[in-house]
Short mmCIF file of C-alpha atoms and ligand atoms in Angstrom, two decimals:
data_model
loop_
_atom_site.label_atom_id
_atom_site.label_comp_id
_atom_site.label_asym_id
_atom_site.label_seq_id
_atom_site.Cartn_x
_atom_site.Cartn_y
_atom_site.Cartn_z
CA MET A 283 0.00 0.00 0.00
CA SER A 284 1.24 3.47 -0.85
CA GLY A 285 0.00 6.36 1.27
CA ALA A 286 0.36 10.08 1.05
CA ALA A 287 2.55 11.81 3.61
CA ALA A 288 0.49 13.85 6.06
CA GLY A 289 0.06 17.39 4.83
CA ARG A 290 1.15 16.88 1.25
CA THR A 291 -0.17 14.57 -1.40
CA ALA A 292 -0.95 14.50 -5.10
CA VAL A 293 -4.17 16.14 -6.32
CA ILE A 294 -5.69 15.59 -9.77
CA ALA A 295 -5.47 18.91 -11.66
CA GLY A 296 -6.17 17.93 -15.26
CA LEU A 297 -6.99 15.02 -17.54
CA GLY A 298 -7.27 14.05 -21.16
CA CYS A 299 -7.32 11.10 -23.50
CA HIS A 300 -6.61 10.18 -27.08
CA LEU A 301 -7.87 7.29 -29.18
CA PRO A 302 -6.44 6.53 -32.61
CA PRO A 303 -9.00 7.40 -35.32
CA ASP A 304 -9.32 3.96 -36.97
CA VAL A 305 -12.33 2.02 -35.65
CA VAL A 306 -12.70 -1.77 -36.02
CA THR A 307 -16.19 -3.24 -35.62
CA ASN A 308 -17.06 -6.79 -34.61
CA GLU A 309 -18.30 -7.28 -38.15
CA ASP A 310 -14.82 -6.34 -39.44
CA LEU A 311 -13.30 -9.03 -37.20
CA THR A 312 -15.64 -11.72 -38.48
CA ARG A 313 -14.05 -11.28 -41.91
CA ARG A 314 -10.72 -12.69 -40.68
CA LEU A 315 -11.58 -14.67 -37.53
CA ASP A 316 -13.92 -17.54 -36.67
CA THR A 317 -16.12 -15.37 -34.44
CA SER A 318 -19.40 -13.45 -34.51
CA ASP A 319 -20.80 -10.11 -33.45
CA GLU A 320 -23.20 -11.99 -31.16
CA TRP A 321 -20.36 -13.91 -29.42
CA ILE A 322 -18.22 -10.84 -28.88
CA ARG A 323 -21.09 -8.68 -27.60
CA SER A 324 -22.56 -11.31 -25.30
CA ARG A 325 -19.24 -12.60 -23.89
CA THR A 326 -17.33 -9.32 -23.63
CA GLY A 327 -19.72 -6.37 -24.10
CA ILE A 328 -17.53 -4.95 -26.88
CA ALA A 329 -18.97 -3.59 -30.16
CA THR A 330 -16.15 -1.42 -31.54
CA ARG A 331 -12.55 -0.56 -30.69
CA HIS A 332 -9.90 1.91 -31.87
CA VAL A 333 -6.65 0.62 -33.36
CA VAL A 334 -3.39 2.27 -34.41
CA ASP A 335 -2.54 2.51 -38.08
CA PRO A 336 0.78 1.12 -39.35
CA GLY A 337 3.73 3.07 -37.97
CA THR A 338 1.90 4.60 -34.99
CA ALA A 339 3.59 3.79 -31.67
CA THR A 340 2.63 4.09 -28.01
CA SER A 341 4.50 7.39 -27.65
CA ASP A 342 2.38 8.93 -30.41
CA LEU A 343 -0.78 8.16 -28.43
CA ALA A 344 0.87 9.20 -25.15
CA VAL A 345 1.96 12.61 -26.48
CA GLU A 346 -1.60 13.46 -27.59
CA ALA A 347 -3.17 12.40 -24.29
CA GLY A 348 -0.40 14.09 -22.29
CA ARG A 349 -0.80 17.38 -24.17
CA ARG A 350 -4.54 17.40 -23.50
CA ALA A 351 -4.05 16.71 -19.79
CA LEU A 352 -1.50 19.54 -19.53
CA ASP A 353 -3.89 21.90 -21.37
CA SER A 354 -6.70 20.82 -19.04
CA ALA A 355 -4.53 21.58 -15.99
CA GLY A 356 -3.15 24.78 -17.52
CA CYS A 357 0.37 24.03 -16.33
CA GLU A 358 3.56 22.15 -17.13
CA ALA A 359 4.99 19.12 -15.30
CA ASP A 360 8.38 18.44 -13.72
CA ALA A 361 8.10 14.66 -14.01
CA VAL A 362 6.54 12.24 -16.51
CA VAL A 363 5.47 8.73 -15.55
CA LEU A 364 4.29 6.51 -18.40
CA ALA A 365 2.44 3.29 -17.62
CA THR A 366 2.60 0.98 -20.62
CA THR A 367 2.75 -2.66 -21.68
CA THR A 368 3.88 -1.72 -25.18
CA PRO A 369 6.90 0.62 -24.99
CA ASP A 370 8.14 1.93 -28.35
CA GLN A 371 11.31 -0.19 -27.89
CA PRO A 372 12.63 -2.65 -25.24
CA CYS A 373 15.26 -0.02 -24.34
CA PRO A 374 15.18 2.86 -23.42
CA ALA A 375 11.97 3.73 -21.60
CA THR A 376 9.39 5.62 -23.69
CA ALA A 377 8.62 8.37 -21.13
CA PRO A 378 11.75 10.48 -21.82
CA ALA A 379 10.86 10.71 -25.52
CA VAL A 380 7.30 11.70 -24.61
CA ALA A 381 8.56 14.38 -22.19
CA ALA A 382 10.89 15.75 -24.90
CA ARG A 383 8.14 15.85 -27.52
CA LEU A 384 5.90 17.70 -25.06
CA GLY A 385 8.66 20.30 -24.63
CA LEU A 386 8.95 19.72 -20.90
CA GLY A 387 12.74 20.02 -20.79
CA PRO A 388 15.12 17.85 -18.76
CA VAL A 389 12.48 16.49 -16.36
CA ALA A 390 12.42 13.12 -14.60
CA ALA A 391 10.78 10.58 -16.91
CA PHE A 392 10.39 6.83 -16.67
CA ASP A 393 8.04 3.95 -17.50
CA VAL A 394 5.97 1.82 -15.13
CA SER A 395 5.30 -1.76 -16.24
CA ALA A 396 2.22 -3.28 -14.60
CA VAL A 397 0.15 -4.24 -17.68
CA CYS A 398 -3.55 -3.40 -17.17
CA SER A 399 -2.94 -2.26 -13.56
CA GLY A 400 -0.41 0.30 -14.80
CA PHE A 401 -2.52 3.40 -14.18
CA LEU A 402 -3.00 2.57 -10.48
CA TYR A 403 0.66 1.61 -10.04
CA GLY A 404 1.54 4.86 -11.80
CA LEU A 405 -0.82 6.82 -9.55
CA ALA A 406 0.88 5.41 -6.44
CA THR A 407 4.31 6.15 -7.92
CA ALA A 408 3.42 9.71 -8.94
CA THR A 409 1.88 10.36 -5.52
CA GLY A 410 5.11 9.19 -3.90
CA LEU A 411 7.15 11.58 -6.09
CA ILE A 412 4.99 14.48 -4.95
CA ALA A 413 4.62 13.48 -1.28
CA SER A 414 8.41 13.15 -0.96
CA GLY A 415 9.01 16.55 -2.53
CA THR A 416 10.81 15.04 -5.52
CA ALA A 417 8.27 16.62 -7.90
CA GLU A 418 5.65 19.38 -7.78
CA ARG A 419 3.60 18.38 -10.81
CA VAL A 420 3.60 14.93 -12.39
CA LEU A 421 2.16 14.09 -15.79
CA LEU A 422 0.95 10.49 -15.46
CA ILE A 423 0.13 8.93 -18.81
CA ALA A 424 -1.16 5.41 -19.37
CA ALA A 425 -0.88 4.37 -23.01
CA ASP A 426 -0.96 1.13 -24.91
CA ALA A 427 -0.76 0.22 -28.57
CA PHE A 428 -1.95 -3.16 -27.36
CA THR A 429 -2.90 -4.48 -30.80
CA THR A 430 0.80 -4.41 -31.76
CA ILE A 431 1.46 -7.44 -29.50
CA ILE A 432 -1.78 -9.30 -30.24
CA ASP A 433 -1.72 -12.36 -32.51
CA PRO A 434 -4.21 -11.36 -35.22
CA ALA A 435 -5.18 -15.03 -35.56
CA ASP A 436 -5.98 -15.52 -31.84
CA ARG A 437 -9.72 -14.99 -31.49
CA GLY A 438 -9.43 -15.23 -27.69
CA THR A 439 -7.51 -11.94 -27.49
CA ALA A 440 -7.90 -10.20 -30.87
CA VAL A 441 -11.56 -9.39 -30.21
CA ILE A 442 -10.84 -7.82 -26.80
CA PHE A 443 -7.69 -5.71 -26.86
CA ALA A 444 -7.42 -2.25 -28.41
CA ASP A 445 -5.33 0.92 -28.40
CA GLY A 446 -5.53 4.26 -26.60
CA ALA A 447 -4.02 6.66 -24.09
CA GLY A 448 -5.24 8.59 -21.07
CA ALA A 449 -3.44 11.03 -18.79
CA VAL A 450 -3.81 13.00 -15.59
CA VAL A 451 -1.79 15.88 -14.21
CA LEU A 452 -1.12 15.61 -10.48
CA ARG A 453 -0.06 18.65 -8.45
CA ALA A 454 1.06 18.98 -4.84
CA GLY A 455 -1.86 19.66 -2.54
CA ASP A 456 -3.66 18.91 0.67
CA PRO A 457 -5.07 15.43 1.51
CA ALA A 458 -8.45 17.01 2.37
CA GLU A 459 -8.92 18.59 -1.10
CA PRO A 460 -11.19 17.06 -3.75
CA GLY A 461 -8.98 15.09 -6.14
CA ALA A 462 -6.45 14.19 -3.44
CA ILE A 463 -4.89 10.75 -3.83
CA GLY A 464 -4.96 8.79 -0.58
CA PRO A 465 -3.85 5.23 -0.01
CA VAL A 466 -3.57 3.09 -3.15
CA VAL A 467 -4.05 -0.64 -2.54
CA LEU A 468 -1.63 -2.62 -4.73
CA GLY A 469 -0.86 -6.33 -5.04
CA SER A 470 0.67 -9.02 -7.23
CA ASP A 471 0.95 -12.78 -7.63
CA GLY A 472 3.97 -13.68 -9.75
CA GLY A 473 3.26 -17.37 -9.20
CA LEU A 474 0.54 -16.95 -11.82
CA SER A 475 2.55 -14.85 -14.29
CA ARG A 476 2.08 -17.42 -17.05
CA LEU A 477 -1.65 -16.69 -17.23
CA ILE A 478 -0.89 -13.42 -19.06
CA GLU A 479 2.41 -13.21 -20.93
CA VAL A 480 4.45 -12.53 -24.02
CA PRO A 481 6.77 -15.57 -23.88
CA ALA A 482 9.60 -14.32 -26.12
CA GLY A 483 11.66 -11.17 -26.51
CA GLY A 484 13.03 -10.84 -22.98
CA SER A 485 16.26 -11.97 -21.31
CA ARG A 486 14.89 -15.45 -20.52
CA GLN A 487 14.37 -16.33 -24.15
CA ARG A 488 17.39 -14.37 -25.45
CA SER A 489 19.87 -15.94 -23.01
CA SER A 490 18.65 -19.40 -24.01
CA GLY A 491 20.17 -18.85 -27.45
CA VAL A 492 17.06 -20.48 -28.92
CA ALA A 493 15.04 -18.52 -31.43
CA PRO A 494 11.41 -17.96 -30.44
CA ALA A 495 8.91 -20.54 -31.67
CA PRO A 496 6.29 -19.13 -34.05
CA GLY A 497 3.78 -17.04 -32.13
CA GLU A 498 5.87 -16.71 -28.96
CA GLU A 499 6.41 -13.01 -29.60
CA PHE A 500 2.66 -12.46 -29.19
CA PHE A 501 0.57 -11.82 -26.08
CA ARG A 502 -1.17 -14.85 -24.57
CA MET A 503 -3.94 -14.97 -22.00
CA ALA A 504 -5.59 -17.94 -20.28
CA GLY A 505 -8.93 -16.14 -20.47
CA ARG A 506 -11.14 -18.33 -18.31
CA GLU A 507 -8.64 -18.56 -15.43
CA VAL A 508 -7.79 -14.86 -15.64
CA TYR A 509 -11.50 -14.07 -15.50
CA ARG A 510 -11.84 -15.71 -12.07
CA HIS A 511 -8.80 -13.94 -10.63
CA ALA A 512 -9.92 -10.61 -12.08
CA VAL A 513 -13.25 -10.85 -10.28
CA ASP A 514 -11.69 -11.93 -6.97
CA ARG A 515 -8.89 -9.37 -6.94
CA MET A 516 -10.88 -6.36 -8.12
CA THR A 517 -13.62 -7.13 -5.60
CA ALA A 518 -11.22 -7.59 -2.66
CA SER A 519 -8.99 -4.62 -3.48
CA SER A 520 -12.03 -2.35 -3.93
CA ARG A 521 -13.19 -3.26 -0.43
CA GLN A 522 -9.70 -2.58 0.96
CA ALA A 523 -9.48 0.77 -0.83
CA ALA A 524 -12.87 1.88 0.49
CA GLU A 525 -11.80 0.95 4.01
CA ALA A 526 -8.41 2.65 3.64
CA ALA A 527 -10.21 5.83 2.55
CA GLY A 528 -12.38 5.74 5.66
CA TRP A 529 -15.61 4.90 3.82
CA ALA A 530 -18.23 2.63 5.37
CA GLY A 531 -17.71 0.36 2.34
CA PRO A 532 -17.67 0.23 -1.48
CA GLN A 533 -21.41 0.95 -1.51
CA ASP A 534 -20.47 4.54 -0.54
CA ALA A 535 -19.17 5.06 -4.08
CA ASP A 536 -21.16 7.50 -6.21
CA ARG A 537 -19.18 6.25 -9.20
CA PHE A 538 -17.30 2.99 -9.78
CA ALA A 539 -14.61 2.79 -12.47
CA ALA A 540 -13.08 -0.64 -13.05
CA HIS A 541 -10.53 -1.65 -15.66
CA GLN A 542 -12.62 -2.32 -18.77
CA ALA A 543 -11.65 -5.98 -19.17
CA ASN A 544 -15.00 -7.59 -19.88
CA ALA A 545 -18.55 -6.32 -19.26
CA ARG A 546 -19.46 -9.55 -17.46
CA ILE A 547 -16.50 -9.20 -15.08
CA LEU A 548 -17.45 -5.59 -14.37
CA ALA A 549 -21.07 -6.51 -13.63
CA THR A 550 -20.07 -9.35 -11.28
CA VAL A 551 -17.60 -7.18 -9.36
CA ALA A 552 -20.03 -4.27 -9.04
CA ASP A 553 -22.87 -6.60 -7.99
CA ASP A 554 -20.64 -8.19 -5.33
CA LEU A 555 -19.71 -4.74 -4.04
CA GLY A 556 -23.33 -3.58 -3.87
CA ILE A 557 -22.86 -0.77 -6.40
CA ALA A 558 -26.04 0.09 -8.32
CA PRO A 559 -25.92 -0.09 -12.14
CA GLU A 560 -26.41 3.68 -12.57
CA ARG A 561 -23.21 4.30 -10.57
CA ARG A 562 -21.01 2.14 -12.82
CA LEU A 563 -18.91 3.95 -15.42
CA SER A 564 -18.29 1.98 -18.60
CA ASN A 565 -17.05 2.56 -22.13
CA ILE A 566 -16.04 -1.00 -23.01
CA GLU A 567 -18.72 -1.21 -25.72
CA ARG A 568 -16.97 1.57 -27.67
CA VAL A 569 -13.28 1.10 -26.84
CA GLY A 570 -12.69 -2.51 -25.73
CA ASN A 571 -9.80 -3.30 -23.40
CA THR A 572 -7.08 -0.68 -23.87
CA GLY A 573 -4.67 -2.12 -21.29
CA ALA A 574 -3.06 0.43 -18.97
CA ALA A 575 -5.00 3.24 -20.71
CA SER A 576 -8.37 1.76 -19.79
CA LEU A 577 -9.01 3.67 -16.53
CA PRO A 578 -7.84 7.18 -17.51
CA VAL A 579 -9.64 6.95 -20.86
CA LEU A 580 -12.80 5.98 -18.97
CA LEU A 581 -12.34 8.89 -16.53
CA ALA A 582 -11.70 11.43 -19.28
CA GLN A 583 -14.66 10.29 -21.38
CA SER A 584 -16.98 10.13 -18.36
CA ALA A 585 -15.94 13.61 -17.20
CA ALA A 586 -16.45 14.96 -20.74
CA GLU A 587 -19.90 13.37 -20.97
CA GLY A 588 -20.96 14.57 -17.53
CA THR A 589 -21.41 11.15 -15.92
CA LEU A 590 -18.48 11.88 -13.59
CA THR A 591 -18.69 15.29 -11.91
CA ALA A 592 -17.07 17.26 -9.09
CA GLY A 593 -17.87 15.87 -5.66
CA HIS A 594 -18.55 12.28 -6.75
CA ARG A 595 -16.95 9.72 -4.45
CA LEU A 596 -15.08 7.56 -6.96
CA LEU A 597 -13.84 4.01 -6.48
CA LEU A 598 -11.21 2.83 -8.98
CA THR A 599 -9.90 -0.70 -9.47
CA ALA A 600 -7.79 -2.59 -12.01
CA PHE A 601 -6.38 -6.03 -12.66
CA GLY A 602 -3.91 -7.40 -15.17
CA GLY A 603 -0.79 -9.33 -16.03
CA GLY A 604 1.75 -10.07 -13.35
CA LEU A 605 -0.69 -10.94 -12.01
CA SER A 606 -1.16 -7.44 -10.63
CA TRP A 607 -4.04 -5.42 -9.26
CA GLY A 608 -4.90 -2.22 -7.44
CA ALA A 609 -7.64 0.06 -6.17
CA THR A 610 -8.11 3.49 -4.68
CA ALA A 611 -10.94 5.77 -3.55
CA LEU A 612 -11.12 9.55 -3.91
CA VAL A 613 -13.45 12.51 -4.30
CA TRP A 614 -13.57 13.68 -7.93
CA PRO A 615 -12.30 17.26 -8.35
CA ASP A 616 -13.59 20.06 -10.56
CA VAL A 617 -11.52 19.26 -13.65
CA LYS A 618 -12.59 19.22 -17.26
CA PRO A 619 -10.80 17.27 -19.97
CA VAL A 620 -9.72 19.18 -23.09
O1 LIG B 147 -7.05 -7.02 -19.12
C1 LIG B 147 -6.43 -7.98 -18.31
C2 LIG B 147 -7.42 -8.86 -17.65
N1 LIG B 147 -8.19 -9.59 -18.62
C3 LIG B 147 -9.32 -10.17 -18.27
O2 LIG B 147 -9.74 -10.04 -17.15
C4 LIG B 147 -10.01 -11.00 -19.30
C5 LIG B 147 -10.61 -12.23 -18.64
N2 LIG B 147 -11.22 -13.20 -19.53
C6 LIG B 147 -12.27 -12.94 -20.35
O3 LIG B 147 -12.69 -11.82 -20.51
C7 LIG B 147 -12.93 -14.11 -21.00
O4 LIG B 147 -12.43 -15.30 -20.46
C8 LIG B 147 -12.77 -14.15 -22.55
C9 LIG B 147 -13.60 -13.04 -23.19
C10 LIG B 147 -11.32 -14.04 -22.94
C11 LIG B 147 -13.34 -15.46 -23.05
O5 LIG B 147 -14.70 -15.60 -22.68
P1 LIG B 147 -15.21 -16.91 -21.94
O6 LIG B 147 -16.65 -16.78 -21.74
O7 LIG B 147 -14.35 -17.13 -20.73
O8 LIG B 147 -14.95 -18.02 -23.03
P2 LIG B 147 -14.01 -19.30 -22.95
O9 LIG B 147 -12.58 -18.93 -23.07
O10 LIG B 147 -14.45 -20.15 -21.81
O11 LIG B 147 -14.44 -20.03 -24.29
C12 LIG B 147 -15.79 -20.48 -24.49
C13 LIG B 147 -15.91 -20.96 -25.93
C14 LIG B 147 -14.77 -21.87 -26.36
O12 LIG B 147 -15.29 -22.83 -27.23
P3 LIG B 147 -15.60 -24.33 -26.70
O13 LIG B 147 -14.29 -24.84 -26.18
O14 LIG B 147 -16.62 -24.15 -25.61
O15 LIG B 147 -16.10 -25.01 -27.92
C15 LIG B 147 -13.86 -20.93 -27.12
O16 LIG B 147 -13.09 -21.63 -28.08
O17 LIG B 147 -15.88 -19.82 -26.80
C16 LIG B 147 -14.84 -20.02 -27.79
N3 LIG B 147 -14.31 -18.72 -28.16
C17 LIG B 147 -14.84 -17.96 -29.13
N4 LIG B 147 -15.88 -18.17 -29.95
C18 LIG B 147 -16.18 -17.17 -30.82
C19 LIG B 147 -13.26 -18.06 -27.60
N5 LIG B 147 -13.09 -16.87 -28.21
C20 LIG B 147 -14.06 -16.78 -29.16
C21 LIG B 147 -14.41 -15.79 -30.10
N6 LIG B 147 -15.49 -16.03 -30.91
N7 LIG B 147 -13.76 -14.62 -30.21
#
């Protein structure tokens, strides 16, 4: 768990998102995969998703979302944290290039790797930078060009994952202010890392001296098993986050934003937590699962559409590869995305 130091924490001051313009419908996918619009809608809740065009990288999405968040906050940042599963290259981190393209100068910039939990891990990290006095304003971006690691022939993942970027600007402020980040509940279970993985391309495979087998460079997910863990972990961490924030329980949430993994998972978690349907934020039908970007894209779209407004008590939770998960509870501030 990461907490804010008494008297000084991070406060959300701006947000924005960016989705690549190309939209792929379920019908489009049926032309190259043994699947159907009915299966995808009923099993996942997804109808359309945005995908990058050839040559577009994660940093391109991140720069757009980051610029919008900075414009929304009306300030610059002295640190950039980028949560991503799909860095532009294995080395170096992508955040320094993003900071440079945003004209932020020689600021601290690094990547956080926690797959679909990346935004919450990034939020805890950025809060620590501010609480310790290392930074005054952090630009936290979560961006994934997830389709670049998906096997186009794998119907179990190709219908779910998509591309996008979301960002928040965090400034130093008081723990009692709206938008203040309090304790972030974080966890992992590396014993189950094989349930979500890209087998090849890292030091394990490279040091073996054996070339990757066909398909090993692609993302793999044991969907049914992951499903069960996603429900358990998002439910439990949401309860912990509500308690850590001093709420009576998750049912205190005016709005619930969960990583947009699967509409059935989201409904089960929210039902278990006693959160009424009208309090659940969701955009999975339009954007699919955008990895680390999922939560900030959901927040930016919901704030833009008016379903998330100042004063709402907001419960956030995510789950992903690692396995990793997280949750936090806060009061939504008066910020408008650009
Ligand atoms: O973001 C990180 C966290 N990710 C998650 O939390 C995702 C968790 N998992 C899921 O969302 C779901 O498990 C999936 C959407 C991936 C799969 O849905 P499911 O209801 O768990 O299906 P399943 O894997 O149990 O497969 C049921 C059937 C199988 O056929 P048989 O063996 O029953 O004949 C699959 O081969 O559905 C088949 N199937 C498909 N059929 C049509 C799997 N994918 C597809 C497809 N179209 N795209």
